[in-house]
Coordinates of C-alpha atoms in Angstrom, one line a residue:
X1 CA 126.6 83.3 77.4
X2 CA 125.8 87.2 78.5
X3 CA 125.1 87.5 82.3
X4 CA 122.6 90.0 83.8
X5 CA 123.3 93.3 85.4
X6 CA 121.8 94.1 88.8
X7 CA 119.3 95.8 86.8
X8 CA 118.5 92.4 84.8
X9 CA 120.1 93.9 81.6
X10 CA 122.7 92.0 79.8
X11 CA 126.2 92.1 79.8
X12 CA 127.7 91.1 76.7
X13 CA 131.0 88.9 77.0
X14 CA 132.6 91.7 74.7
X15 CA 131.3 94.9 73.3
X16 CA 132.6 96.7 70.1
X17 CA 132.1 100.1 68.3
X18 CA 129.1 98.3 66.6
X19 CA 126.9 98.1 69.4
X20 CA 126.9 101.9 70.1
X21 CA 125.5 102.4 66.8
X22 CA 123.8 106.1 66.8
X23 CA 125.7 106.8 69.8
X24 CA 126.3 110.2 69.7
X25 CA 129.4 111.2 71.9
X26 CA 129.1 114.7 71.5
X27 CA 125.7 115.1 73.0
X28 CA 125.5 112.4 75.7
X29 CA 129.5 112.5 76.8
X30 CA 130.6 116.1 76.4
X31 CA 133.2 117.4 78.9
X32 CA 133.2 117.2 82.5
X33 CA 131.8 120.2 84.1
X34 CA 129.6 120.7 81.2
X35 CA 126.2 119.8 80.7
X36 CA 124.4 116.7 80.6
X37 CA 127.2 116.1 83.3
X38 CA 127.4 112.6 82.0
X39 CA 131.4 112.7 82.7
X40 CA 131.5 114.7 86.1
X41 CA 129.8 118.0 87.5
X42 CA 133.0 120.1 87.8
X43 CA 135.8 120.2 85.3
X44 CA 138.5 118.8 87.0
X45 CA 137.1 116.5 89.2
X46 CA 139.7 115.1 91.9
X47 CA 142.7 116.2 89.4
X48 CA 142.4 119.1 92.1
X49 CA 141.4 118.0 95.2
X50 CA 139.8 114.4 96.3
X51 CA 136.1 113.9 97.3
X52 CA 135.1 114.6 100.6
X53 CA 135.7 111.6 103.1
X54 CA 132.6 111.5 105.4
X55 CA 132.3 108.6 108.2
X56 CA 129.0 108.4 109.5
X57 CA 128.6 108.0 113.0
X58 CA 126.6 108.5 116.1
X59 CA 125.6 106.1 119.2
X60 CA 124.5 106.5 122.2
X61 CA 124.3 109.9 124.1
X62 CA 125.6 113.2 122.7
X63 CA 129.1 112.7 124.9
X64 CA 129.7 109.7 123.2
X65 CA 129.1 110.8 119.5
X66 CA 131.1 113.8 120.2
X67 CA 134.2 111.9 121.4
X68 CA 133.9 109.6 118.1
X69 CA 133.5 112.9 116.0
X70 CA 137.2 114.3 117.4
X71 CA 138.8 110.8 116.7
X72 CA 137.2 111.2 112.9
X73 CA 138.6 114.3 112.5
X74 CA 142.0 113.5 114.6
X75 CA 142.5 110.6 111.5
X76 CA 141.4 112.9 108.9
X77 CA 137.8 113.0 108.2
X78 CA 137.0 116.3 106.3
X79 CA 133.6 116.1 107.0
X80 CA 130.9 114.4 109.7
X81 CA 127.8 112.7 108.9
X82 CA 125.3 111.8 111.6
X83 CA 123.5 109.2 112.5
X84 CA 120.6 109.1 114.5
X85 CA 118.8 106.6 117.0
X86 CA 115.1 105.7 116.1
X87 CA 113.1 107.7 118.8
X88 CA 115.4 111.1 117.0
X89 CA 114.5 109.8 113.6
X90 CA 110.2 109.2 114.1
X91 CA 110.0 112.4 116.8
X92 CA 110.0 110.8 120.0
X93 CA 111.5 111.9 123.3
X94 CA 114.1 109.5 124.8
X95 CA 111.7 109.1 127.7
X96 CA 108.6 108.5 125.3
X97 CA 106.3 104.7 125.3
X98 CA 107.7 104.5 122.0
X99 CA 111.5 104.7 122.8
X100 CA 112.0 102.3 124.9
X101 CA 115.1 99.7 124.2
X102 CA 115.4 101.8 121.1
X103 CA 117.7 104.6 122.6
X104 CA 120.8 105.5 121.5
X105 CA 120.9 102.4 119.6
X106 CA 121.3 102.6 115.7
X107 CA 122.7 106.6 116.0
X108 CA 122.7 109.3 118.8
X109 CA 119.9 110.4 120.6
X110 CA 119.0 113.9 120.6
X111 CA 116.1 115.2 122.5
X112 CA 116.7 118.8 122.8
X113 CA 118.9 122.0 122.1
X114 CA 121.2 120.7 125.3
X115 CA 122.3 117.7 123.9
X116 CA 122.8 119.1 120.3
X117 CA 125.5 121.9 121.9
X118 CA 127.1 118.7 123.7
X119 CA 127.3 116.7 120.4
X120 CA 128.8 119.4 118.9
X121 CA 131.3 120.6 121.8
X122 CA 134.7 121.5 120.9
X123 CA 134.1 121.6 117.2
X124 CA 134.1 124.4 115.0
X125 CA 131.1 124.6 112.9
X126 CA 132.7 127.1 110.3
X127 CA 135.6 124.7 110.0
X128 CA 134.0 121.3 109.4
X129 CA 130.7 120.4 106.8
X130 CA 128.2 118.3 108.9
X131 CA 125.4 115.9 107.3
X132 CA 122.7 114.6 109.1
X133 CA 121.1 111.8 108.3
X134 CA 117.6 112.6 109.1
X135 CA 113.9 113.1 107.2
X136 CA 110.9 113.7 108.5
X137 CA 112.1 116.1 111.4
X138 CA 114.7 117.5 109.6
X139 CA 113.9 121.0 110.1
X140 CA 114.2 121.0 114.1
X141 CA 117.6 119.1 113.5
X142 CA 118.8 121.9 111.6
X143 CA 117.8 124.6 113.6
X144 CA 119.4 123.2 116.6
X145 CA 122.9 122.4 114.4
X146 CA 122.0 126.8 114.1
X147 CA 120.9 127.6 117.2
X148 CA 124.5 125.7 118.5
X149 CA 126.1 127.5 115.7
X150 CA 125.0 131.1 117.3
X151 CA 126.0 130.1 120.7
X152 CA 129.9 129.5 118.7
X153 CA 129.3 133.1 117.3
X154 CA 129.1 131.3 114.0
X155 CA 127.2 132.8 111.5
X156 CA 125.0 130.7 109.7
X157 CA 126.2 131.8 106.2
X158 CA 129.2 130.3 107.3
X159 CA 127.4 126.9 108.3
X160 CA 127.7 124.3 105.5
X161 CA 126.4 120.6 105.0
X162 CA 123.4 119.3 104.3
X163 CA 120.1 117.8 105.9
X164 CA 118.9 114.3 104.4
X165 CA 115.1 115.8 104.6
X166 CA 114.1 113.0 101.8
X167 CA 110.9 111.9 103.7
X168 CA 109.3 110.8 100.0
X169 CA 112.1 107.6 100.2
X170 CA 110.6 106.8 103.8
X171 CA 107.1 105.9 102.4
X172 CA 108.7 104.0 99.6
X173 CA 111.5 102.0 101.5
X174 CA 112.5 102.7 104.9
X175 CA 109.3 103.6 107.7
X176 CA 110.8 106.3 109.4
X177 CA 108.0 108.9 108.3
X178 CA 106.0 111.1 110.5
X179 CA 103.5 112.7 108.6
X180 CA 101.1 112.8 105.5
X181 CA 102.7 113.1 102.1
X182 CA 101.3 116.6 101.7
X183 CA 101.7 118.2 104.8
X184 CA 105.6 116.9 104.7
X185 CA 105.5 118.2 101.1
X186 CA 105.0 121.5 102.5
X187 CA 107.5 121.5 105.5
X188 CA 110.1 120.7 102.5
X189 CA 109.2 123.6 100.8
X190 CA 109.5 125.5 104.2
X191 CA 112.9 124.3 104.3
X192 CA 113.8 125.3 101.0
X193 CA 112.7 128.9 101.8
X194 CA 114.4 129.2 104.9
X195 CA 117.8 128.3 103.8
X196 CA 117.4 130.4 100.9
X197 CA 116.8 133.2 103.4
X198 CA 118.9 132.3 106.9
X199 CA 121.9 129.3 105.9
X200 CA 122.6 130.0 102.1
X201 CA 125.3 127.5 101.2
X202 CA 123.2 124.8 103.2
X203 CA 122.5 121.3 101.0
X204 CA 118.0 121.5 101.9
X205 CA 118.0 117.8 100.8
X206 CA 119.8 114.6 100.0
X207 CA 117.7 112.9 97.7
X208 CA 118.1 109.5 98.5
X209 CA 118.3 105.9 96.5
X210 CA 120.5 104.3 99.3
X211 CA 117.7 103.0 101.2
X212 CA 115.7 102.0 98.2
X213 CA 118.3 99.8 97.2
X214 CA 119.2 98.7 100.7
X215 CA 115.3 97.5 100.8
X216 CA 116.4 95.7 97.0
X217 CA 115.8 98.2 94.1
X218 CA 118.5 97.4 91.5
X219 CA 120.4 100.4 90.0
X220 CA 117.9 101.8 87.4
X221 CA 115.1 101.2 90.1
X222 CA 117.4 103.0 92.6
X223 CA 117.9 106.0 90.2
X224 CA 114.3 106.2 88.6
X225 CA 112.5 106.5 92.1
X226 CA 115.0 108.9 93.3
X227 CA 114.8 111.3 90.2
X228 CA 110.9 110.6 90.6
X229 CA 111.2 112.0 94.1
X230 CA 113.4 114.8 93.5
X231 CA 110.9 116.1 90.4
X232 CA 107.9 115.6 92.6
X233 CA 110.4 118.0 95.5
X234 CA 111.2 120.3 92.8
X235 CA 107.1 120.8 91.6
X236 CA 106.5 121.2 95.1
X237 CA 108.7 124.0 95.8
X238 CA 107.8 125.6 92.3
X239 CA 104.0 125.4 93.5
X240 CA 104.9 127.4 96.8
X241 CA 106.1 130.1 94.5
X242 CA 109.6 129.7 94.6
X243 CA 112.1 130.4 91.5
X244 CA 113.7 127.3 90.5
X245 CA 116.9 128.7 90.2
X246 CA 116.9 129.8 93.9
X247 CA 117.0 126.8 95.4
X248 CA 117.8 124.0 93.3
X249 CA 121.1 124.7 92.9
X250 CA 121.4 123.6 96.7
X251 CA 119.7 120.2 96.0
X252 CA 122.5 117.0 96.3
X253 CA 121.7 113.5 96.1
X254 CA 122.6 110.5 97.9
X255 CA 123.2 106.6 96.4
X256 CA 125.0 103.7 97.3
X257 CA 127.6 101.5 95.4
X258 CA 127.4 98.0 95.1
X259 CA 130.2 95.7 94.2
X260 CA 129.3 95.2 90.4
X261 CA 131.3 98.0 89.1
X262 CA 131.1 98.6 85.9
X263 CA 127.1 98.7 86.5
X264 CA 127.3 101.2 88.9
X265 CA 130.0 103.7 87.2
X266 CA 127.5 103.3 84.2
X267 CA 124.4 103.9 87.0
X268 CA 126.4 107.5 88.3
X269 CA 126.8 108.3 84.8
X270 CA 123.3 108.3 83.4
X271 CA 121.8 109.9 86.9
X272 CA 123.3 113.0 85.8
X273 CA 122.1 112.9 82.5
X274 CA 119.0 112.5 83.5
X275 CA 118.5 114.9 85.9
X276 CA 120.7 117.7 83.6
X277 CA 117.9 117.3 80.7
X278 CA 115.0 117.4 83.2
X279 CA 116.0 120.4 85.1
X280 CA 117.0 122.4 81.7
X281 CA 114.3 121.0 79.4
X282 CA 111.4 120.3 82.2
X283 CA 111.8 123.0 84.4
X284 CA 113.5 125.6 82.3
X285 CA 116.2 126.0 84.7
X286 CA 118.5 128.6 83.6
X287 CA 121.8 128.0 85.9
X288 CA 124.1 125.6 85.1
X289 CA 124.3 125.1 89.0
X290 CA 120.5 123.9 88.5
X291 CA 121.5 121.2 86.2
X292 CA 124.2 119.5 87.9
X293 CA 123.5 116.1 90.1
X294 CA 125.6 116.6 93.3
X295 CA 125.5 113.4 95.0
X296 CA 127.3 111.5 98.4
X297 CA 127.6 107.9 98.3
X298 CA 127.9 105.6 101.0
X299 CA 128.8 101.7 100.2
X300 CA 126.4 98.9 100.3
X301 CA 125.5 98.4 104.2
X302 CA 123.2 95.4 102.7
X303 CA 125.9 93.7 101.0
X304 CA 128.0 93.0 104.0
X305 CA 127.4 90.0 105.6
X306 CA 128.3 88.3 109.1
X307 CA 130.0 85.7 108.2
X308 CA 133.8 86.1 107.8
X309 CA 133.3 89.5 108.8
X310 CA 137.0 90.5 107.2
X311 CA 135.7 89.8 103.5
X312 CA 133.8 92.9 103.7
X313 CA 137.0 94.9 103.8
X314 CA 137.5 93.8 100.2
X315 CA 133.8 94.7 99.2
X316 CA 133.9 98.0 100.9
X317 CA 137.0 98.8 98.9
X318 CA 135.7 97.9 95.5
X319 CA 132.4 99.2 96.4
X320 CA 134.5 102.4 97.2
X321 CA 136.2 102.6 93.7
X322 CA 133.0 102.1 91.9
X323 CA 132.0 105.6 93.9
X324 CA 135.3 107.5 93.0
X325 CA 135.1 106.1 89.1
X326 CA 131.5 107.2 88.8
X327 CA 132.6 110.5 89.9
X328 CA 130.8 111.1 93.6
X329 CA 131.6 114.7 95.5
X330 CA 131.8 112.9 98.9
X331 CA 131.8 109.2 100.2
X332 CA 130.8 107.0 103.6
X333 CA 132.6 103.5 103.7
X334 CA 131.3 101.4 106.1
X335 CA 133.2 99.5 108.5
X336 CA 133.2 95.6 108.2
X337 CA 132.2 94.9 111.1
X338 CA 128.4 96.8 110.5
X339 CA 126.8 93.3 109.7
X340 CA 127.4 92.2 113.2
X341 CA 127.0 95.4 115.2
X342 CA 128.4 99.1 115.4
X343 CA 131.6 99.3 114.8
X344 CA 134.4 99.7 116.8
X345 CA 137.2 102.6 116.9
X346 CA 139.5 99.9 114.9
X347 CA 137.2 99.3 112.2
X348 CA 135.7 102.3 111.3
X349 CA 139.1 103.8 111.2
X350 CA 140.0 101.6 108.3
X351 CA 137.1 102.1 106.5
X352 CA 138.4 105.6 106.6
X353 CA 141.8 104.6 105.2
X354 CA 140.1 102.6 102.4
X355 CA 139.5 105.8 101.0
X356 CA 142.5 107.2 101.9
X357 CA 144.4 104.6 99.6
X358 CA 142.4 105.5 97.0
X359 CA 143.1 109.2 97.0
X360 CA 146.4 109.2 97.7
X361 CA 148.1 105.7 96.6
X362 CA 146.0 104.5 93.2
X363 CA 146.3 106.9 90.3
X364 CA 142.3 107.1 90.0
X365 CA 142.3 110.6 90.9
X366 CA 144.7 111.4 88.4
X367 CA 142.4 111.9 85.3
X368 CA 138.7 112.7 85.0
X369 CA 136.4 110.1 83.9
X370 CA 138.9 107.0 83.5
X371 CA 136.4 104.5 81.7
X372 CA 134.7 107.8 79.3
X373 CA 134.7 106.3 76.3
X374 CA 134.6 102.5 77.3
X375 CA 132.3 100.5 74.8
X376 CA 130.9 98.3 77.9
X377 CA 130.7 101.2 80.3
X378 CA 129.0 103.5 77.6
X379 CA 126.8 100.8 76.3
X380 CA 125.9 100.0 80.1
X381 CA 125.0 103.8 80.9
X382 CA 122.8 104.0 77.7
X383 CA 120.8 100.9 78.9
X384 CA 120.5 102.1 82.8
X385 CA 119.5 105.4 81.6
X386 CA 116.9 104.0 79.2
X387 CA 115.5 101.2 81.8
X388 CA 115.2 104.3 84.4
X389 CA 113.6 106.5 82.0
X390 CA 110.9 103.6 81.2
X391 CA 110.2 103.3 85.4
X392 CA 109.7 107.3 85.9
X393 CA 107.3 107.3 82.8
X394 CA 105.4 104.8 84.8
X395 CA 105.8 107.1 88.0
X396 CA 104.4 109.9 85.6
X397 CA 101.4 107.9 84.8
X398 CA 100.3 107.6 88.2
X399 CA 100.4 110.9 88.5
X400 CA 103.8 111.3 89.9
X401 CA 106.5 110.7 92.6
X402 CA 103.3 111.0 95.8
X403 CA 100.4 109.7 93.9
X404 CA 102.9 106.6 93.0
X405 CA 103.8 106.2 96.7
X406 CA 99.6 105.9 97.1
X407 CA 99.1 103.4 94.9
X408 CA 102.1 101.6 96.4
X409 CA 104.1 101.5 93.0
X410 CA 107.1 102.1 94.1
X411 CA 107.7 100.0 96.9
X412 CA 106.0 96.9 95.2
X413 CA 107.9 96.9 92.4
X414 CA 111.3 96.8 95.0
X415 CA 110.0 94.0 96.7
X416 CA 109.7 92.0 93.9
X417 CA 113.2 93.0 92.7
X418 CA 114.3 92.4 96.3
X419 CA 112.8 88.9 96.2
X420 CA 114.5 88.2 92.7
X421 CA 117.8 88.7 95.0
X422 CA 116.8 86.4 97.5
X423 CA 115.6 83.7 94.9
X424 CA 118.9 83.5 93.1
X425 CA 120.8 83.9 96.5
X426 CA 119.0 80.7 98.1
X427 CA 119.5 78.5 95.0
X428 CA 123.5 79.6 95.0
X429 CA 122.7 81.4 91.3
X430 CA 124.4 84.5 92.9
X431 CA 127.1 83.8 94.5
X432 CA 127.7 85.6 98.3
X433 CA 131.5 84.7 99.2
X434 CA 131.2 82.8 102.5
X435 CA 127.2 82.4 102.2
X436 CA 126.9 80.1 99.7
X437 CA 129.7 79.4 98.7
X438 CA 133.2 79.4 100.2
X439 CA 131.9 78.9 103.7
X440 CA 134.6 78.0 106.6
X441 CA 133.2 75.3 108.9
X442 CA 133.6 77.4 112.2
X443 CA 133.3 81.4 112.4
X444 CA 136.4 82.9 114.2
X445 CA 135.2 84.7 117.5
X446 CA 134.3 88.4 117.6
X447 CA 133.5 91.4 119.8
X448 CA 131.5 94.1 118.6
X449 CA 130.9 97.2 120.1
X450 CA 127.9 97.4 122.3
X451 CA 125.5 100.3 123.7
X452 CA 125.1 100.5 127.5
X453 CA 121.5 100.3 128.4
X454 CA 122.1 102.6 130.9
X455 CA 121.8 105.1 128.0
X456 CA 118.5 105.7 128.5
X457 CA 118.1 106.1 131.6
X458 CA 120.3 108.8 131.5
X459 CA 118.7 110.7 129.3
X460 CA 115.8 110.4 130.5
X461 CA 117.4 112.1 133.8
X462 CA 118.5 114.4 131.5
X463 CA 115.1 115.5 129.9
X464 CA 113.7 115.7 133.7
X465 CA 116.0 118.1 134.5
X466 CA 115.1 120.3 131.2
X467 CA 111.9 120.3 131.4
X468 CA 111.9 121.2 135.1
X469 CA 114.5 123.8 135.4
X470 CA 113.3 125.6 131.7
X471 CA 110.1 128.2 131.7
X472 CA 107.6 125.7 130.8
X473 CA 105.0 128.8 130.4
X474 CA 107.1 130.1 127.4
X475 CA 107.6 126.6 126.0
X476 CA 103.6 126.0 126.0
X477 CA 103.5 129.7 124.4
X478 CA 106.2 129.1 121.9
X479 CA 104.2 125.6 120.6
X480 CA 101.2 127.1 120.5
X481 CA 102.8 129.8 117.6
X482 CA 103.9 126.5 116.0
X483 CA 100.6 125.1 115.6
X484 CA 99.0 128.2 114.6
X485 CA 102.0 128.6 111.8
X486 CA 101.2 125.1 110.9
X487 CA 97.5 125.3 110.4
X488 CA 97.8 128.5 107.9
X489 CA 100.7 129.3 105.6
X490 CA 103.3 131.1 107.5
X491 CA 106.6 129.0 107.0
X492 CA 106.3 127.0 110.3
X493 CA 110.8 127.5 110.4
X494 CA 110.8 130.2 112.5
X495 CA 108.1 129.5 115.3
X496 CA 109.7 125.9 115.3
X497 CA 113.4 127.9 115.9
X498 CA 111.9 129.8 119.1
X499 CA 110.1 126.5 120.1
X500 CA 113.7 124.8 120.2
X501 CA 115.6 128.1 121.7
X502 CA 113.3 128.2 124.4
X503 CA 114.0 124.4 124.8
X504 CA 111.1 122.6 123.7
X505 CA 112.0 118.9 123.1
X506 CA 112.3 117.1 119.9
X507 CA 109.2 115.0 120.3
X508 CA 107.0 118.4 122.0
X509 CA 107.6 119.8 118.6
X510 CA 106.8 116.9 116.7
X511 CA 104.0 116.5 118.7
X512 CA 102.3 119.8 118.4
X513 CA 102.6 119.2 114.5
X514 CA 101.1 115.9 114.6
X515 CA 98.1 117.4 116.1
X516 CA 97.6 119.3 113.3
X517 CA 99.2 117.5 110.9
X518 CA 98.0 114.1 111.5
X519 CA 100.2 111.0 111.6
X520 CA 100.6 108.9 108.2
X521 CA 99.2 105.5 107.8
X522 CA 100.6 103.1 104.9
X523 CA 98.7 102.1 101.9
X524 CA 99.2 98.2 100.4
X525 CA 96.9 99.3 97.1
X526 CA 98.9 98.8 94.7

């Protein structure tokens, strides 16, 4: 008897030559590092060099984050990601209604230009590549990460990493959105222009199907909604009269990786297939750069569970492998302990060293594109590829990636997948090791990490301080530009930059655009 996929396609007990009948190897596998890209953006893949090993991280205050960042690095991260608390994420101050019990909690808080150059102290910004994990004020996060960059005498063609800036994902599966559709839309395509001008080899956006599928899209819903969203980015820019080849080079995507492996591998495969034949045939991209699907992966945060914590070690690490074998440019393993609370020095040094056994002890890097070729792997990429095309046709029909979001498409149709999980989880169909089945009658003590509350009282101090030792005359000034930039069509970048120089906080600036902006509310339509 087949089983599903995550996707609900089947997976045959055996596949032969037979069932890729009118498979045509030449034009949907090629080589890696050519196009469709099906086996691998660059040619040699890890034969050269691994991926790059990114741990996200952030809690707390700046001083805190900063001395986690030098242990990462001190154990051989090559690059940082991160995180952010909720009041950074939605534009609130630490000291804001809003905040409160929420700082410092889920990421770092950062509330102005001061605690960016503290995050950031003692590292080299030319030496290390930085993501941040962050949407809908993306853009002030940036131009602090260059405004600290200046103070290191760093130039910011020098500075490379990447912003998350995906706020289309936030009204389909996560919440942490700011403003309007449109008016975000357009800060994008501010973005875009900026870097293109001022931070060159600067990754504008991740383009992101993590969260979708954290909220319960299976694979072809993770990839469809996130190719939807990064067509409706691209038509965005492309309306603001950018070239296409100017910036999309510089777009990157970011997915997770579940433990059903061959699924996945298949799922990384057709994603850049997809996206290779849209941006050459749709958009009439010319560089190859343009075509390629750059993506970071980060394993599946929502398949860890709290029970027998140390299982997740083994799901971490297969969800790892699934990354490397569907050929990923950089990768986040969690820590085991994430189900229970943030995790400790211990643990999220091992999640580190999962990856490290991969690159250096298995033989995985050795050859590009280990399962090309694979009847059930190929078979499984032609069906996710097909089943994702099917869902962005539908996204089409609505009028694409925003209108969709309006109508609620997108996010209904997770839910239901999302409760199709829950359904077979609850009736033991799918089988969670030490959920449903496998359970031990007592759960072995353990001590996470935990946040001091005194956190935010802190920096709360802290923003008293900046806002009354700073020249609150020039801050008003500098916000006021801001608003005027954001009610006309001057690229509101480099008012915002002056804003945060002169330090105006994170939630002033947000502020001054929400009153001209507006604030979004969600639509159930659909």
């Amino acid at each position: 008897m087949a089983r599903e996929s995550e996707s609900g396609l089947p997976i045959e007990p055996v596949y032969r030559p037979a069932d890729l009948t009118g498979w045509d190897p030449a034009g949907k596998l090629g080589e890696p590092g050519a196009y469709p890209y099906t086996r691998g953006v660059y040619p040699t893949m890890y034969t050269g060099r691994p991926w790059t090993m990114r741990q996200y991280a952030g809690f707390g205050t700046a001083v805190e984050s900063n001395a986690r960042y030098r242990q990462l690095i001190a154990h051989g991260t090559t690059g940082l990601s991160v995180a952010f608390d909720l009041p950074t994420q939605m534009g609130h101050d630490s000291d804001a209604p809003l905040a409160h019990g929420e700082v410092g909690k889920v990421g770092v808080a950062i509330d102005s230009i001061e605690d960016m150059r503290v995050l950031f102290d003692g590292i080299p910004l030319d030496q290390v590549s930085t993501s941040m994990t962050i949407n809908a004020p993306a853009a002030l996060l940036l131009l602090l990460y260059q405004l600290v960059a200046e103070e290191q005498g760093v130039p910011a063609d020098r500075l490379t990493g990447t912003i998350q800036n995906d706020v289309l994902k936030e009204y389909i599966a996560r919440g942490t959105y700011i403003f309007p559709p449109k008016p975000s839309l357009r800060l994008t395509a501010d973005i875009f222009k900026y870097c293109t001008a001022e931070i060159p080899k600067w990754n504008t956006i991740s383009i992101s199907g993590y969260h979708m599928a954290e909220a319960g899209a299976s694979p072809a819903q993770e990839i469809a909604f996130t190719l939807a969203d990064g067509i409706e980015y691209v038509r965005t820019a492309v309306a603001a009269g950018m070239d296409v080849d100017d910036f999309a080079p510089r777009l990157s995507f970011f997915f997770v990786a579940r433990t059903t492996l061959l699924e996945e591998i298949a799922k990384f495969r057709a994603a850049r297939r997809i996206w290779a034949r849209v941006m050459k045939e749709d958009f009439g991209a010319r560089n190859p750069k343009s075509w390629m699907l750059r993506f970071h992966t980060q394993t599946a945060g929502v398949q860890l569970t709290a029970q027998q914590p140390e299982v997740n070690l083994v799901r971490v690490a297969v969800q790892a492998l699934g990354a490397v074998l569907g050929g990923t440019q950089s990768l986040h393993t969690n820590s085991f302990d994430e189900a229970i609370a943030l995790p400790t020095d211990k643990s999220a040094r091992l999640a580190l060293r999962t990856q490290q056994v991969l690159a250096y002890e298995t033989d995985v890097p050795a050859t590009v594109d280990p399962f090309a070729g694979s009847y059930a792997v190929e078979k499984l990429t032609d069906d996710v590829e097909t089943a994702a095309l099917d869902l962005m046709r539908r996204v089409e029909d609505l009028g694409g990636a925003e209108a969709a979001i309006e109508h609620g498409f997108q996010k209904a149709e997770i839910e239901r997948n999302a409760y199709r999980i829950a359904q077979e989880t609850d009736s033991g169909e799918r089988v969670v090791v030490g959920v449903n089945r496998f359970q031990l009658d007592e759960e072995e003590p353990y001590e996470p990490l935990r946040v001091d509350p005194a956190i935010e009282a802190r920096q709360r101090e802290r923003l008293g301080v900046l806002r009354s030792e700073r020249d609150q005359g020039a801050v008003d000034s500098a916000l006021a530009a801001l608003k005027k930039a954001a009610g006309g069509e001057e690229n509101v970048l480099y008012p915002m930059k002056e804003a945060l120089r002169g330090r105006a906080t994170v939630g002033e600036v947000c502020n001054a655009l929400r009153e001209v902006w507006g604030s979004h509310v969600p639509s159930d339509a659909f």
